[in-house]
Amino acid sequence: MRVLFCSSEIYPYAKTGGLADFSFCLIKYLKKYGVKVKGVMPYYKTLKAENLRKTDKGVTLNLNGKDYTFEVYESEDCYFLRNDELFGRDYIYGPPGWGYEDNDIRFGGFSRAVSELISTGQLEADVVHANDWQTALIPLFLKEVFKTPVKTVFTIHNLAYQGLFPKETVERVGIPPYLFHMEAVEFWGLVNFMKGGIVFSDLITTVSPTYAKEIQTQEYGYGLEGVLKKYSYKLRGILNGIDYEVWNPEKDKYIYQNYSLRNYSKKFKNKEFLSKELGIEAEKPLISFINRFTHQKGVELILNCAEEMSKLNANFVFLGTGEYENAFLDVSKIYKNFKVFAEFNEGFARKLYASSDFILMPSYFEPCGLTQMIGMRYGCVPIVRKTGGLRDTVKDISEGGYGITFEEPSKETFLCSLKRAIELYENAKKFRNSVKIVMSLDFSCDRMTKEYIECYEEVQSHQ
């Protein structure tokens, strides 16, 4: 089976978020299972790659009345489509806070170029796997423009970002005009790239079983709940995984003391070292938030509860960047049990995973969430809101599980969950048992990859 994996970002070549990690992980593990897989992504100015080989493949497209030539470079595991006018810029999607005005031409053009390269046999595939709005038009182009028999799988990572553009985009990127209607790509007078992927792919996946259900509701559907209900027969929820070779406390070179499930008591050594560094008491429970400081991650809930949290017998560490970072820095100046690091520092993040007793994720919505999985891999008991992938990965201790969960995003329920966590920590035997359970759970890419292979086999069996 030949799979072409299409993504706007693939680690280590380009990364702005979890899509890059997912792409890297799935490509790596598909190879492990003998699938002939290759990634394809834009050749950005910021691309982190060496020794790429320029191929004799390529395509010229007319986009918005102008010709653009895409040259094809390759590494061992990935193709890169190069057009410096479109992708030779300082940012992948645009400066922080806004996207480039021609992102429809950039990613619509990329999707059409990939599709034409497949249709002419320059890129080979039995199954094409597209991801999020940036590559969502590939299923449409393959089916409606190039009429290829290649099967397509489309993964929704975050429905909140749909790739919405003016009606003129139809002509600008070469979408057949007859598809600008509400049963295809039209959405309230706009062109919706994500909708194109949903309608024209052979199978849709999203990143957790619960999120697959949630996006069919008004609360989480962002206007696409109707179309997702219509196509629910081809929608699957596959829980994301993490790379257990990358995230492994037994071999992690960044942490103070390596440990595993067999000798997890060594985890406390990490906490001792970090507590000394931060000037906090190692005896108190350490509750950490390692994520973006954005609305989605439930940060307003934390800020609204800061005064009450300051009175709890626990220390809180926050690591991340985003729109609320100044608010967190201000709070840390008032309350001594709040430590805030407004940066993304992987080495420190790993130290924090290895040292923390609890990992905190009070997200308003969470398609999957990898932070809680990494935290549990490192022996952190999760404190999470029951939404999306958090609901799928964390079972409450009151139900025979191993974590702390809450339903309503209110001050009362959130503070109650923190108090329950502290009570659990104070019951040493019960807490140790939870740590052992979370470290023994399987959230690996292995499990996820097997499910994607089943999806590829399913679409190939369709006539």
Coordinates of C-alpha atoms in Angstrom, one line a residue, residues 61-343:
L61 CA -0.5 26.2 -12.3
N62 CA -2.5 29.3 -13.2
L63 CA -3.7 30.8 -10.0
N64 CA -5.6 34.1 -9.9
G65 CA -4.6 34.7 -13.5
K66 CA -0.9 34.2 -12.9
D67 CA 1.4 31.2 -13.5
Y68 CA 3.1 29.6 -10.6
T69 CA 5.7 26.8 -10.9
F70 CA 6.1 24.3 -8.1
E71 CA 9.4 22.5 -8.0
V72 CA 9.6 19.2 -6.1
Y73 CA 12.4 18.5 -3.6
E74 CA 12.7 15.4 -1.5
S75 CA 14.2 13.9 1.6
E76 CA 14.1 10.2 2.6
D77 CA 10.6 10.5 4.0
C78 CA 9.1 13.7 2.5
Y79 CA 8.4 15.7 -0.7
F80 CA 8.6 19.5 -0.5
L81 CA 6.8 21.7 -3.1
R82 CA 8.8 24.9 -3.7
N83 CA 7.5 28.2 -4.9
D84 CA 9.3 31.0 -3.2
E85 CA 6.7 33.7 -4.1
L86 CA 4.1 31.8 -2.1
F87 CA 6.2 30.1 0.6
G88 CA 9.5 32.0 0.8
R89 CA 8.2 34.1 3.7
D90 CA 9.1 34.7 7.3
Y91 CA 6.0 32.8 8.7
I92 CA 4.2 29.6 7.8
Y93 CA 0.7 31.0 8.0
G94 CA 1.3 34.7 8.7
P95 CA 2.6 37.0 11.4
P96 CA 1.3 36.2 15.0
G97 CA -2.4 37.0 15.2
W98 CA -3.3 37.0 11.5
G99 CA -2.9 35.0 8.3
Y100 CA -1.5 36.1 5.0
E101 CA -4.2 37.6 2.8
D102 CA -3.4 35.1 0.0
N103 CA -3.5 32.0 2.1
D104 CA -6.2 30.7 -0.2
I105 CA -3.9 30.9 -3.2
R106 CA -1.0 29.5 -1.1
F107 CA -2.7 26.4 0.3
G108 CA -5.3 26.1 -2.3
G109 CA -2.5 26.2 -4.9
F110 CA -0.4 23.7 -2.9
S111 CA -3.4 21.3 -2.8
R112 CA -4.0 21.6 -6.5
A113 CA -0.3 21.1 -7.3
V114 CA -0.2 18.0 -5.2
S115 CA -3.4 16.7 -6.9
E116 CA -2.0 17.3 -10.4
L117 CA 1.3 15.7 -9.5
I118 CA -0.7 12.6 -8.4
S119 CA -2.9 12.6 -11.5
T120 CA 0.2 12.7 -13.8
G121 CA 1.9 9.9 -11.9
Q122 CA 4.7 12.1 -10.6
L123 CA 3.7 11.4 -7.0
E124 CA 2.4 7.8 -6.5
A125 CA -0.3 6.9 -4.0
D126 CA -3.1 4.4 -3.5
V127 CA -4.4 6.4 -0.6
V128 CA -3.9 10.2 0.0
H129 CA -4.2 11.4 3.6
A130 CA -5.0 15.1 3.9
N131 CA -5.1 17.1 7.2
D132 CA -7.0 20.2 8.2
W133 CA -8.1 23.1 6.0
Q134 CA -4.7 23.7 4.5
T135 CA -4.8 20.5 2.5
A136 CA -8.6 19.9 2.6
L137 CA -9.1 20.7 -1.1
I138 CA -6.9 17.7 -2.2
P139 CA -9.9 15.2 -2.0
L140 CA -12.0 17.7 -4.1
F141 CA -9.4 18.3 -6.8
L142 CA -8.6 14.5 -7.1
K143 CA -12.2 13.6 -7.4
E144 CA -13.8 16.5 -9.3
V145 CA -11.0 18.0 -11.4
F146 CA -8.6 15.2 -12.1
K147 CA -11.1 12.3 -11.8
T148 CA -8.4 10.0 -10.3
P149 CA -9.3 6.6 -8.7
V150 CA -7.0 7.4 -5.7
K151 CA -8.8 7.0 -2.3
T152 CA -8.7 9.8 0.2
V153 CA -8.7 10.1 4.0
F154 CA -9.2 13.5 5.6
T155 CA -8.4 14.3 9.3
I156 CA -9.9 17.1 11.2
H157 CA -7.5 18.2 13.9
N158 CA -9.4 21.4 15.0
L159 CA -12.7 22.4 13.5
A160 CA -12.4 25.9 14.8
Y161 CA -10.0 26.7 11.9
Q162 CA -11.8 26.1 8.6
G163 CA -10.1 28.1 5.9
L164 CA -12.8 30.6 5.1
F165 CA -12.3 32.8 2.0
P166 CA -14.3 35.1 -0.3
K167 CA -16.3 33.7 -3.2
E168 CA -13.6 34.8 -5.6
T169 CA -11.4 32.1 -4.3
V170 CA -13.3 29.6 -6.4
E171 CA -11.8 31.2 -9.5
R172 CA -8.5 32.1 -7.9
V173 CA -7.5 28.5 -7.1
G174 CA -9.4 26.6 -9.8
I175 CA -12.3 25.1 -7.9
P176 CA -15.0 24.1 -10.5
P177 CA -17.7 26.9 -10.2
Y178 CA -20.5 24.3 -10.1
L179 CA -19.2 23.3 -6.6
F180 CA -20.0 26.7 -5.1
H181 CA -23.2 25.7 -3.5
M182 CA -24.3 24.7 0.0
E183 CA -23.9 20.9 -0.6
A184 CA -20.2 21.4 -1.6
V185 CA -17.8 24.2 -0.6
E186 CA -20.2 27.2 -0.1
F187 CA -20.6 28.4 3.5
W188 CA -22.7 31.5 4.2
G189 CA -21.5 33.1 0.9
L190 CA -17.9 32.1 1.5
V191 CA -15.6 29.3 0.3
N192 CA -14.9 26.8 3.1
F193 CA -11.8 24.6 2.5
M194 CA -12.6 22.3 5.5
K195 CA -16.0 21.6 4.1
G196 CA -14.5 20.5 0.8
G197 CA -12.4 17.9 2.7
I198 CA -15.5 16.7 4.6
V199 CA -17.7 16.4 1.5
F200 CA -15.3 14.9 -1.0
S201 CA -13.0 12.6 1.0
D202 CA -13.8 8.9 1.1
L203 CA -13.4 8.8 4.9
I204 CA -13.1 11.4 7.6
T205 CA -11.3 11.0 10.8
T206 CA -10.8 13.2 13.8
V207 CA -8.5 13.0 16.7
S208 CA -10.6 11.4 19.4
P209 CA -13.9 9.4 19.6
T210 CA -15.6 12.1 21.8
Y211 CA -14.6 14.9 19.5
A212 CA -16.1 13.0 16.6
K213 CA -19.4 13.2 18.4
E214 CA -19.0 16.7 19.7
I215 CA -18.4 18.2 16.2
Q216 CA -21.9 17.0 15.2
T217 CA -23.4 19.4 17.8
Q218 CA -24.1 23.1 17.6
E219 CA -21.7 23.8 20.6
Y220 CA -18.7 22.4 18.9
G221 CA -19.6 22.2 15.2
Y222 CA -18.8 25.9 14.2
G223 CA -21.6 25.8 11.7
L224 CA -20.5 22.5 10.1
E225 CA -22.5 20.3 12.5
G226 CA -25.2 19.7 9.8
V227 CA -22.7 18.6 7.1
L228 CA -20.9 16.4 9.6
K229 CA -24.1 14.7 10.7
K230 CA -24.9 14.1 7.0
Y231 CA -21.5 12.4 6.5
S232 CA -21.3 10.8 9.9
Y233 CA -21.4 7.4 8.2
K234 CA -17.8 8.0 7.0
L235 CA -16.6 9.7 10.2
R236 CA -14.3 7.9 12.6
G237 CA -12.8 9.1 15.9
I238 CA -9.2 7.9 16.4
L239 CA -7.5 8.9 19.5
N240 CA -4.1 10.5 18.8
G241 CA -1.0 9.0 20.3
I242 CA 2.4 10.2 21.4
D243 CA 5.8 8.8 20.4
Y244 CA 7.0 6.7 23.3
E245 CA 10.5 6.8 22.0
V246 CA 10.5 10.6 22.0
W247 CA 8.7 10.9 25.4
N248 CA 10.4 8.4 27.7
P249 CA 11.4 9.3 31.2
E250 CA 13.7 6.3 31.3
K251 CA 15.9 7.9 28.6
D252 CA 15.0 11.6 28.6
K253 CA 18.3 13.5 28.5
Y254 CA 16.7 16.7 29.7
I255 CA 15.5 15.6 33.1
Y256 CA 17.4 15.5 36.4
Q257 CA 16.9 11.8 37.1
N258 CA 15.7 9.0 34.7
Y259 CA 13.0 6.7 35.9
S260 CA 10.4 4.2 34.7
L261 CA 7.3 2.4 36.0
R262 CA 9.7 -0.1 37.7
N263 CA 11.4 2.5 39.8
Y264 CA 9.0 5.4 39.6
S265 CA 10.0 6.6 43.1
K266 CA 13.0 8.2 41.5
K267 CA 10.5 10.7 40.0
F268 CA 10.5 12.4 43.4
K269 CA 14.2 13.2 42.9
N270 CA 13.2 15.3 39.9
K271 CA 10.7 17.2 42.0
E272 CA 13.3 17.8 44.7
F273 CA 15.8 19.3 42.2
L274 CA 13.1 21.5 40.5
S275 CA 11.7 22.7 43.8
K276 CA 15.1 23.8 44.9
E277 CA 15.6 25.6 41.6
L278 CA 12.2 27.4 41.8
G279 CA 12.4 28.0 45.6
I280 CA 9.2 26.1 46.4
E281 CA 8.5 23.4 49.0
A282 CA 9.0 19.9 47.6
E283 CA 6.5 18.4 50.2
K284 CA 3.6 20.2 48.7
P285 CA 1.8 18.9 45.6
L286 CA 3.1 20.4 42.4
I287 CA 0.4 21.1 39.8
S288 CA 1.6 22.2 36.4
F289 CA 0.0 23.7 33.3
I290 CA 2.2 23.2 30.1
N291 CA 0.2 24.7 27.3
R292 CA -0.8 27.7 25.3
F293 CA -2.2 30.7 27.3
T294 CA -5.3 30.9 25.2
H295 CA -9.1 30.8 25.7
Q296 CA -9.4 27.3 24.4
K297 CA -7.1 26.0 27.1
G298 CA -9.4 27.3 29.9
V299 CA -7.0 30.0 31.1
E300 CA -9.7 32.4 32.1
L301 CA -11.0 29.8 34.6
I302 CA -7.5 29.7 36.2
L303 CA -7.1 33.5 36.3
N304 CA -10.6 33.9 37.8
C305 CA -9.7 31.4 40.5
A306 CA -6.2 32.7 41.2
E307 CA -7.0 34.2 44.6
E308 CA -8.7 31.0 45.9
M309 CA -5.8 28.9 44.4
S310 CA -3.3 31.0 46.3
K311 CA -4.8 29.8 49.5
L312 CA -4.5 26.1 48.6
N313 CA -1.8 23.9 50.0
A314 CA -0.1 23.4 46.6
N315 CA 2.3 25.0 44.2
F316 CA 1.4 25.9 40.6
V317 CA 3.7 26.2 37.7
F318 CA 2.6 27.6 34.3
L319 CA 4.6 27.2 31.2
G320 CA 3.5 28.6 27.8
T321 CA 2.9 31.5 25.5
G322 CA -0.2 33.2 24.2
E323 CA -2.6 36.1 24.5
Y324 CA -2.9 35.8 28.3
E325 CA 0.8 35.5 29.2
N326 CA 0.9 39.0 30.7
A327 CA -2.1 38.3 32.9
F328 CA -0.3 35.2 34.2
L329 CA 2.9 37.1 34.8
D330 CA 0.9 39.8 36.8
V331 CA -0.8 37.1 38.9
S332 CA 2.6 35.5 39.7
K333 CA 3.8 38.8 41.2
I334 CA 0.9 38.7 43.7
Y335 CA 0.8 35.0 44.7
K336 CA 3.9 33.2 45.8
N337 CA 2.7 29.7 45.0
F338 CA 2.3 30.8 41.3
K339 CA 5.4 30.4 39.1
V340 CA 4.9 31.5 35.5
F341 CA 7.3 31.0 32.6
A342 CA 6.0 32.8 29.5
E343 CA 8.1 30.9 26.9

